């Protein structure tokens, strides 16, 4: 009898042990003009640009990131910037303060050359910016940069060549910056350039925003059990957990 009572007491103590809650995802869902968007907030975590240096082995998927960093420290990751068939950047790329690809000011066709295009950058103090290529100025305190295009929002105004709601629809992603803070966005639904731009300006209130892509747009959100793998990627923005 005494043994049975002891067993019941121990079982009660074990059942009362609190279960650790899984860490919340830094990405949340929002709806705008009838379309769904996923918004990821770095929340002070370090932002890195991975897969852009000539000496690096091209990383064509989020699974490849496991070879270059500890996945347990990743808050989220997203494709970031235009690239060639080998997965190398075709525009400005700065990694750890070192320029690994020069800025691209050429005219041409496609989204990247829908001028003005732009540069997403993070300075040594952690402040982020999204600036039109024509306004970009090299500086010693730029820790990372990736060039893409077109700009979506420039100084609170929509890109002048983007239609309000054009016929082209895609899963699209980009980054907006407000007060030095970067907000990364990927649509859950097929949307136009115009709707994505308005989402940044009117919902997220980011006065500057840069387009990343509309054919390979991908997100890795470990806490949300999401790891897109539908297309080969190029340079990626990786945001570490604040404690990492």
PDB file of C-alpha atoms in Angstrom:
ATOM      1  CA  UNK A   1       0.000   0.000   0.000  1.00  0.00           C
ATOM      2  CA  UNK A   2       2.823   2.361   0.957  1.00  0.00           C
ATOM      3  CA  UNK A   3       4.501   1.608  -2.401  1.00  0.00           C
ATOM      4  CA  UNK A   4       1.290   2.372  -4.260  1.00  0.00           C
ATOM      5  CA  UNK A   5       0.933   5.744  -2.526  1.00  0.00           C
ATOM      6  CA  UNK A   6       4.542   6.627  -3.356  1.00  0.00           C
ATOM      7  CA  UNK A   7       3.964   5.698  -6.999  1.00  0.00           C
ATOM      8  CA  UNK A   8       0.829   7.874  -7.188  1.00  0.00           C
ATOM      9  CA  UNK A   9       2.666  10.835  -5.619  1.00  0.00           C
ATOM     10  CA  UNK A  10       5.531  10.535  -8.085  1.00  0.00           C
ATOM     11  CA  UNK A  11       3.138  10.206 -11.014  1.00  0.00           C
ATOM     12  CA  UNK A  12       1.298  13.329  -9.869  1.00  0.00           C
ATOM     13  CA  UNK A  13       4.539  15.288  -9.668  1.00  0.00           C
ATOM     14  CA  UNK A  14       5.549  14.175 -13.149  1.00  0.00           C
ATOM     15  CA  UNK A  15       2.197  15.117 -14.680  1.00  0.00           C
ATOM     16  CA  UNK A  16       2.427  18.558 -13.085  1.00  0.00           C
ATOM     17  CA  UNK A  17       5.796  19.294 -14.743  1.00  0.00           C
ATOM     18  CA  UNK A  18       5.212  22.209 -17.134  1.00  0.00           C
ATOM     19  CA  UNK A  19       5.835  21.533 -20.824  1.00  0.00           C
ATOM     20  CA  UNK A  20       8.102  24.076 -22.493  1.00  0.00           C
ATOM     21  CA  UNK A  21       6.299  26.145 -25.109  1.00  0.00           C
ATOM     22  CA  UNK A  22       7.883  26.124 -28.572  1.00  0.00           C
ATOM     23  CA  UNK A  23       9.453  29.474 -29.508  1.00  0.00           C
ATOM     24  CA  UNK A  24       7.049  31.744 -31.385  1.00  0.00           C
ATOM     25  CA  UNK A  25       7.601  32.315 -35.073  1.00  0.00           C
ATOM     26  CA  UNK A  26       8.993  35.742 -36.054  1.00  0.00           C
ATOM     27  CA  UNK A  27       6.647  35.583 -39.039  1.00  0.00           C
ATOM     28  CA  UNK A  28       2.976  36.556 -38.880  1.00  0.00           C
ATOM     29  CA  UNK A  29       0.063  36.562 -41.322  1.00  0.00           C
ATOM     30  CA  UNK A  30      -1.725  39.667 -42.549  1.00  0.00           C
ATOM     31  CA  UNK A  31      -4.432  40.352 -45.093  1.00  0.00           C
ATOM     32  CA  UNK A  32      -4.517  43.332 -47.427  1.00  0.00           C
ATOM     33  CA  UNK A  33      -6.972  44.096 -50.224  1.00  0.00           C
ATOM     34  CA  UNK A  34      -8.211  40.501 -50.140  1.00  0.00           C
ATOM     35  CA  UNK A  35      -4.739  38.907 -50.382  1.00  0.00           C
ATOM     36  CA  UNK A  36      -2.666  37.192 -47.713  1.00  0.00           C
ATOM     37  CA  UNK A  37       0.904  38.085 -46.836  1.00  0.00           C
ATOM     38  CA  UNK A  38       3.512  36.671 -44.456  1.00  0.00           C
ATOM     39  CA  UNK A  39       5.560  39.322 -42.644  1.00  0.00           C
ATOM     40  CA  UNK A  40       8.819  38.382 -40.899  1.00  0.00           C
ATOM     41  CA  UNK A  41      10.365  40.691 -38.305  1.00  0.00           C
ATOM     42  CA  UNK A  42      14.060  40.349 -37.442  1.00  0.00           C
ATOM     43  CA  UNK A  43      13.310  41.518 -33.863  1.00  0.00           C
ATOM     44  CA  UNK A  44      16.909  42.649 -33.396  1.00  0.00           C
ATOM     45  CA  UNK A  45      18.506  39.451 -34.679  1.00  0.00           C
ATOM     46  CA  UNK A  46      21.649  39.724 -36.785  1.00  0.00           C
ATOM     47  CA  UNK A  47      21.024  39.825 -40.533  1.00  0.00           C
ATOM     48  CA  UNK A  48      23.494  38.022 -42.790  1.00  0.00           C
ATOM     49  CA  UNK A  49      23.890  37.650 -46.547  1.00  0.00           C
ATOM     50  CA  UNK A  50      24.771  34.067 -47.443  1.00  0.00           C
ATOM     51  CA  UNK A  51      25.825  32.543 -50.758  1.00  0.00           C
ATOM     52  CA  UNK A  52      27.053  35.737 -52.430  1.00  0.00           C
ATOM     53  CA  UNK A  53      30.843  35.504 -52.165  1.00  0.00           C
ATOM     54  CA  UNK A  54      32.840  34.085 -55.116  1.00  0.00           C
ATOM     55  CA  UNK A  55      34.737  31.843 -52.695  1.00  0.00           C
ATOM     56  CA  UNK A  56      31.559  30.309 -51.297  1.00  0.00           C
ATOM     57  CA  UNK A  57      29.961  27.208 -52.708  1.00  0.00           C
ATOM     58  CA  UNK A  58      26.646  28.368 -54.195  1.00  0.00           C
ATOM     59  CA  UNK A  59      23.753  27.602 -51.869  1.00  0.00           C
ATOM     60  CA  UNK A  60      20.767  26.726 -54.013  1.00  0.00           C
ATOM     61  CA  UNK A  61      18.339  25.763 -51.234  1.00  0.00           C
ATOM     62  CA  UNK A  62      17.607  26.388 -47.583  1.00  0.00           C
ATOM     63  CA  UNK A  63      18.716  22.827 -46.869  1.00  0.00           C
ATOM     64  CA  UNK A  64      22.182  23.858 -48.093  1.00  0.00           C
ATOM     65  CA  UNK A  65      22.367  26.408 -45.282  1.00  0.00           C
ATOM     66  CA  UNK A  66      22.910  23.553 -42.835  1.00  0.00           C
ATOM     67  CA  UNK A  67      26.426  23.211 -44.228  1.00  0.00           C
ATOM     68  CA  UNK A  68      27.381  26.824 -43.494  1.00  0.00           C
ATOM     69  CA  UNK A  69      25.692  27.682 -40.193  1.00  0.00           C
ATOM     70  CA  UNK A  70      23.889  26.171 -37.242  1.00  0.00           C
ATOM     71  CA  UNK A  71      20.213  25.858 -38.222  1.00  0.00           C
ATOM     72  CA  UNK A  72      19.211  26.011 -34.553  1.00  0.00           C
ATOM     73  CA  UNK A  73      20.230  29.676 -34.535  1.00  0.00           C
ATOM     74  CA  UNK A  74      18.166  30.667 -37.587  1.00  0.00           C
ATOM     75  CA  UNK A  75      15.059  32.770 -37.019  1.00  0.00           C
ATOM     76  CA  UNK A  76      14.142  32.791 -40.720  1.00  0.00           C
ATOM     77  CA  UNK A  77      15.676  33.077 -44.178  1.00  0.00           C
ATOM     78  CA  UNK A  78      14.542  34.394 -47.544  1.00  0.00           C
ATOM     79  CA  UNK A  79      15.860  34.680 -51.093  1.00  0.00           C
ATOM     80  CA  UNK A  80      17.368  38.136 -51.551  1.00  0.00           C
ATOM     81  CA  UNK A  81      18.507  39.709 -54.785  1.00  0.00           C
ATOM     82  CA  UNK A  82      18.833  38.841 -58.452  1.00  0.00           C
ATOM     83  CA  UNK A  83      21.293  36.158 -59.538  1.00  0.00           C
ATOM     84  CA  UNK A  84      22.598  34.300 -62.595  1.00  0.00           C
ATOM     85  CA  UNK A  85      22.149  30.647 -63.593  1.00  0.00           C
ATOM     86  CA  UNK A  86      24.970  29.601 -61.250  1.00  0.00           C
ATOM     87  CA  UNK A  87      23.312  31.285 -58.276  1.00  0.00           C
ATOM     88  CA  UNK A  88      25.759  34.209 -58.170  1.00  0.00           C
ATOM     89  CA  UNK A  89      24.592  37.810 -57.656  1.00  0.00           C
ATOM     90  CA  UNK A  90      24.325  40.017 -60.734  1.00  0.00           C
ATOM     91  CA  UNK A  91      24.281  43.230 -58.723  1.00  0.00           C
ATOM     92  CA  UNK A  92      25.965  44.777 -55.715  1.00  0.00           C
ATOM     93  CA  UNK A  93      26.800  42.320 -52.952  1.00  0.00           C
ATOM     94  CA  UNK A  94      28.634  43.219 -49.754  1.00  0.00           C
ATOM     95  CA  UNK A  95      29.386  40.507 -47.200  1.00  0.00           C
ATOM     96  CA  UNK A  96      30.928  41.289 -43.803  1.00  0.00           C
ATOM     97  CA  UNK A  97      31.911  44.738 -45.036  1.00  0.00           C
ATOM     98  CA  UNK A  98      33.663  43.459 -48.172  1.00  0.00           C
ATOM     99  CA  UNK A  99      32.315  44.117 -51.660  1.00  0.00           C
ATOM    100  CA  UNK A 100      32.142  40.775 -53.479  1.00  0.00           C
ATOM    101  CA  UNK A 101      30.261  41.994 -56.547  1.00  0.00           C
ATOM    102  CA  UNK A 102      30.189  45.514 -57.986  1.00  0.00           C
ATOM    103  CA  UNK A 103      27.011  47.552 -58.277  1.00  0.00           C
ATOM    104  CA  UNK A 104      25.091  47.094 -61.538  1.00  0.00           C
ATOM    105  CA  UNK A 105      23.967  50.352 -63.162  1.00  0.00           C
ATOM    106  CA  UNK A 106      23.319  48.970 -66.643  1.00  0.00           C
ATOM    107  CA  UNK A 107      20.015  49.292 -68.455  1.00  0.00           C
ATOM    108  CA  UNK A 108      18.262  46.197 -69.738  1.00  0.00           C
ATOM    109  CA  UNK A 109      15.101  44.104 -69.634  1.00  0.00           C
ATOM    110  CA  UNK A 110      13.232  42.326 -66.860  1.00  0.00           C
ATOM    111  CA  UNK A 111      12.274  43.245 -63.332  1.00  0.00           C
ATOM    112  CA  UNK A 112      15.823  44.028 -62.228  1.00  0.00           C
ATOM    113  CA  UNK A 113      16.095  46.712 -64.903  1.00  0.00           C
ATOM    114  CA  UNK A 114      12.707  48.292 -64.238  1.00  0.00           C
ATOM    115  CA  UNK A 115      14.483  51.421 -63.069  1.00  0.00           C
ATOM    116  CA  UNK A 116      14.919  52.594 -60.472  1.00  0.00           C
ATOM    117  CA  UNK A 117      16.065  49.356 -58.924  1.00  0.00           C
ATOM    118  CA  UNK A 118      17.706  49.417 -55.520  1.00  0.00           C
ATOM    119  CA  UNK A 119      19.917  48.138 -52.736  1.00  0.00           C
ATOM    120  CA  UNK A 120      19.023  46.661 -49.370  1.00  0.00           C
ATOM    121  CA  UNK A 121      21.805  47.277 -46.872  1.00  0.00           C
ATOM    122  CA  UNK A 122      22.584  46.940 -43.189  1.00  0.00           C
ATOM    123  CA  UNK A 123      25.136  49.151 -41.473  1.00  0.00           C
ATOM    124  CA  UNK A 124      27.530  48.180 -38.696  1.00  0.00           C
ATOM    125  CA  UNK A 125      25.174  49.566 -36.037  1.00  0.00           C
ATOM    126  CA  UNK A 126      22.369  47.283 -37.284  1.00  0.00           C
ATOM    127  CA  UNK A 127      20.314  49.949 -39.037  1.00  0.00           C
ATOM    128  CA  UNK A 128      18.780  48.805 -42.301  1.00  0.00           C
ATOM    129  CA  UNK A 129      18.060  50.838 -45.434  1.00  0.00           C
ATOM    130  CA  UNK A 130      16.456  50.298 -48.835  1.00  0.00           C
ATOM    131  CA  UNK A 131      17.728  52.879 -51.306  1.00  0.00           C
ATOM    132  CA  UNK A 132      17.403  53.433 -55.036  1.00  0.00           C
ATOM    133  CA  UNK A 133      20.586  52.434 -56.877  1.00  0.00           C
ATOM    134  CA  UNK A 134      21.041  55.973 -58.136  1.00  0.00           C
ATOM    135  CA  UNK A 135      21.126  57.195 -54.526  1.00  0.00           C
ATOM    136  CA  UNK A 136      23.448  54.515 -53.164  1.00  0.00           C
ATOM    137  CA  UNK A 137      26.732  55.777 -51.736  1.00  0.00           C
ATOM    138  CA  UNK A 138      29.544  53.413 -50.700  1.00  0.00           C
ATOM    139  CA  UNK A 139      30.526  53.689 -47.040  1.00  0.00           C
ATOM    140  CA  UNK A 140      32.910  51.884 -44.726  1.00  0.00           C
ATOM    141  CA  UNK A 141      30.149  51.077 -42.232  1.00  0.00           C
ATOM    142  CA  UNK A 142      27.997  49.055 -44.673  1.00  0.00           C
ATOM    143  CA  UNK A 143      28.168  45.507 -43.332  1.00  0.00           C
ATOM    144  CA  UNK A 144      25.998  43.819 -45.958  1.00  0.00           C
ATOM    145  CA  UNK A 145      24.206  44.810 -49.136  1.00  0.00           C
ATOM    146  CA  UNK A 146      22.285  43.097 -51.901  1.00  0.00           C
ATOM    147  CA  UNK A 147      20.971  44.692 -55.090  1.00  0.00           C
ATOM    148  CA  UNK A 148      17.621  43.828 -56.599  1.00  0.00           C
ATOM    149  CA  UNK A 149      14.791  45.501 -58.386  1.00  0.00           C
ATOM    150  CA  UNK A 150      12.634  47.240 -58.916  1.00  0.00           C
ATOM    151  CA  UNK A 151      12.178  49.508 -55.948  1.00  0.00           C
ATOM    152  CA  UNK A 152       8.563  49.257 -54.817  1.00  0.00           C
ATOM    153  CA  UNK A 153       8.316  52.322 -52.592  1.00  0.00           C
ATOM    154  CA  UNK A 154      10.692  55.292 -52.663  1.00  0.00           C
ATOM    155  CA  UNK A 155      10.374  57.975 -50.017  1.00  0.00           C
ATOM    156  CA  UNK A 156       6.732  57.085 -49.414  1.00  0.00           C
ATOM    157  CA  UNK A 157       5.832  57.099 -53.118  1.00  0.00           C
ATOM    158  CA  UNK A 158       5.107  54.085 -55.306  1.00  0.00           C
ATOM    159  CA  UNK A 159       7.515  53.247 -58.122  1.00  0.00           C
ATOM    160  CA  UNK A 160       6.358  55.461 -61.018  1.00  0.00           C
ATOM    161  CA  UNK A 161       6.415  52.649 -63.594  1.00  0.00           C
ATOM    162  CA  UNK A 162       4.466  50.069 -61.594  1.00  0.00           C
ATOM    163  CA  UNK A 163       0.806  49.708 -62.569  1.00  0.00           C
ATOM    164  CA  UNK A 164      -1.842  49.977 -59.861  1.00  0.00           C
ATOM    165  CA  UNK A 165      -2.848  46.331 -60.278  1.00  0.00           C
ATOM    166  CA  UNK A 166      -1.246  44.916 -63.426  1.00  0.00           C
ATOM    167  CA  UNK A 167      -2.168  41.596 -65.006  1.00  0.00           C
ATOM    168  CA  UNK A 168       1.024  39.787 -63.933  1.00  0.00           C
ATOM    169  CA  UNK A 169       0.375  37.703 -60.811  1.00  0.00           C
ATOM    170  CA  UNK A 170       2.987  35.816 -58.809  1.00  0.00           C
ATOM    171  CA  UNK A 171       4.026  34.796 -55.334  1.00  0.00           C
ATOM    172  CA  UNK A 172       6.259  37.802 -54.670  1.00  0.00           C
ATOM    173  CA  UNK A 173       8.629  38.843 -51.907  1.00  0.00           C
ATOM    174  CA  UNK A 174      10.622  41.865 -50.838  1.00  0.00           C
ATOM    175  CA  UNK A 175      11.828  43.966 -47.932  1.00  0.00           C
ATOM    176  CA  UNK A 176      10.576  47.230 -46.525  1.00  0.00           C
ATOM    177  CA  UNK A 177      12.388  49.521 -44.096  1.00  0.00           C
ATOM    178  CA  UNK A 178      10.940  51.870 -41.497  1.00  0.00           C
ATOM    179  CA  UNK A 179      13.066  53.755 -38.960  1.00  0.00           C
ATOM    180  CA  UNK A 180      16.065  51.518 -39.635  1.00  0.00           C
ATOM    181  CA  UNK A 181      14.073  48.323 -39.107  1.00  0.00           C
ATOM    182  CA  UNK A 182      13.648  45.736 -41.885  1.00  0.00           C
ATOM    183  CA  UNK A 183      10.399  43.869 -42.484  1.00  0.00           C
ATOM    184  CA  UNK A 184      10.567  40.941 -44.908  1.00  0.00           C
ATOM    185  CA  UNK A 185       7.425  39.982 -46.811  1.00  0.00           C
ATOM    186  CA  UNK A 186       6.312  37.107 -49.018  1.00  0.00           C
ATOM    187  CA  UNK A 187       2.793  36.850 -50.391  1.00  0.00           C
ATOM    188  CA  UNK A 188       0.719  33.737 -49.773  1.00  0.00           C
ATOM    189  CA  UNK A 189      -1.442  34.480 -52.792  1.00  0.00           C
ATOM    190  CA  UNK A 190      -0.635  35.467 -56.368  1.00  0.00           C
ATOM    191  CA  UNK A 191      -0.399  39.266 -56.369  1.00  0.00           C
ATOM    192  CA  UNK A 192       0.596  42.089 -58.689  1.00  0.00           C
ATOM    193  CA  UNK A 193       3.570  44.411 -58.262  1.00  0.00           C
ATOM    194  CA  UNK A 194       1.165  47.211 -57.396  1.00  0.00           C
ATOM    195  CA  UNK A 195      -0.567  45.346 -54.598  1.00  0.00           C
ATOM    196  CA  UNK A 196       2.739  44.298 -53.007  1.00  0.00           C
ATOM    197  CA  UNK A 197       3.991  47.888 -53.203  1.00  0.00           C
ATOM    198  CA  UNK A 198       0.805  49.242 -51.625  1.00  0.00           C
ATOM    199  CA  UNK A 199       1.000  46.617 -48.876  1.00  0.00           C
ATOM    200  CA  UNK A 200       4.424  47.918 -47.903  1.00  0.00           C
ATOM    201  CA  UNK A 201       3.396  51.564 -48.087  1.00  0.00           C
ATOM    202  CA  UNK A 202      -0.175  51.514 -46.774  1.00  0.00           C
ATOM    203  CA  UNK A 203      -0.241  48.568 -44.347  1.00  0.00           C
ATOM    204  CA  UNK A 204       3.327  48.226 -43.064  1.00  0.00           C
ATOM    205  CA  UNK A 205       3.970  51.975 -43.407  1.00  0.00           C
ATOM    206  CA  UNK A 206       7.468  51.444 -44.790  1.00  0.00           C
ATOM    207  CA  UNK A 207       8.512  54.553 -46.766  1.00  0.00           C
ATOM    208  CA  UNK A 208      11.079  52.512 -48.710  1.00  0.00           C
ATOM    209  CA  UNK A 209      10.699  48.981 -50.045  1.00  0.00           C
ATOM    210  CA  UNK A 210      12.626  46.789 -52.492  1.00  0.00           C
ATOM    211  CA  UNK A 211      11.408  43.885 -54.597  1.00  0.00           C
ATOM    212  CA  UNK A 212      13.303  40.592 -54.310  1.00  0.00           C
ATOM    213  CA  UNK A 213      11.588  38.194 -56.724  1.00  0.00           C
ATOM    214  CA  UNK A 214       8.408  36.767 -58.203  1.00  0.00           C
ATOM    215  CA  UNK A 215       9.445  33.398 -59.585  1.00  0.00           C
ATOM    216  CA  UNK A 216      11.664  31.845 -56.892  1.00  0.00           C
ATOM    217  CA  UNK A 217      10.200  33.644 -53.857  1.00  0.00           C
ATOM    218  CA  UNK A 218      10.865  31.383 -50.873  1.00  0.00           C
ATOM    219  CA  UNK A 219      10.819  31.452 -47.077  1.00  0.00           C
ATOM    220  CA  UNK A 220      12.345  29.303 -44.377  1.00  0.00           C
ATOM    221  CA  UNK A 221      10.539  29.772 -41.065  1.00  0.00           C
ATOM    222  CA  UNK A 222      11.735  27.010 -38.700  1.00  0.00           C
ATOM    223  CA  UNK A 223       9.315  27.887 -35.882  1.00  0.00           C
ATOM    224  CA  UNK A 224       6.446  27.917 -38.359  1.00  0.00           C
ATOM    225  CA  UNK A 225       7.488  24.544 -39.856  1.00  0.00           C
ATOM    226  CA  UNK A 226       7.928  26.071 -43.297  1.00  0.00           C
ATOM    227  CA  UNK A 227      10.849  25.462 -45.660  1.00  0.00           C
ATOM    228  CA  UNK A 228      10.051  26.246 -49.287  1.00  0.00           C
ATOM    229  CA  UNK A 229      11.994  24.190 -51.824  1.00  0.00           C
ATOM    230  CA  UNK A 230      10.299  24.728 -55.183  1.00  0.00           C
ATOM    231  CA  UNK A 231      13.108  26.586 -57.018  1.00  0.00           C
ATOM    232  CA  UNK A 232      16.932  26.844 -56.966  1.00  0.00           C
ATOM    233  CA  UNK A 233      17.958  29.959 -55.073  1.00  0.00           C
ATOM    234  CA  UNK A 234      20.845  32.407 -55.134  1.00  0.00           C
ATOM    235  CA  UNK A 235      21.974  34.784 -52.358  1.00  0.00           C
ATOM    236  CA  UNK A 236      19.859  34.570 -49.229  1.00  0.00           C
ATOM    237  CA  UNK A 237      19.179  36.864 -46.332  1.00  0.00           C
ATOM    238  CA  UNK A 238      19.453  34.873 -43.104  1.00  0.00           C
ATOM    239  CA  UNK A 239      18.182  36.377 -39.860  1.00  0.00           C
ATOM    240  CA  UNK A 240      19.577  34.854 -36.685  1.00  0.00           C
ATOM    241  CA  UNK A 241      17.658  34.546 -33.457  1.00  0.00           C
ATOM    242  CA  UNK A 242      18.439  37.527 -31.194  1.00  0.00           C
ATOM    243  CA  UNK A 243      20.123  35.230 -28.671  1.00  0.00           C
ATOM    244  CA  UNK A 244      22.252  33.432 -31.298  1.00  0.00           C
TER     245      UNK A 244
END
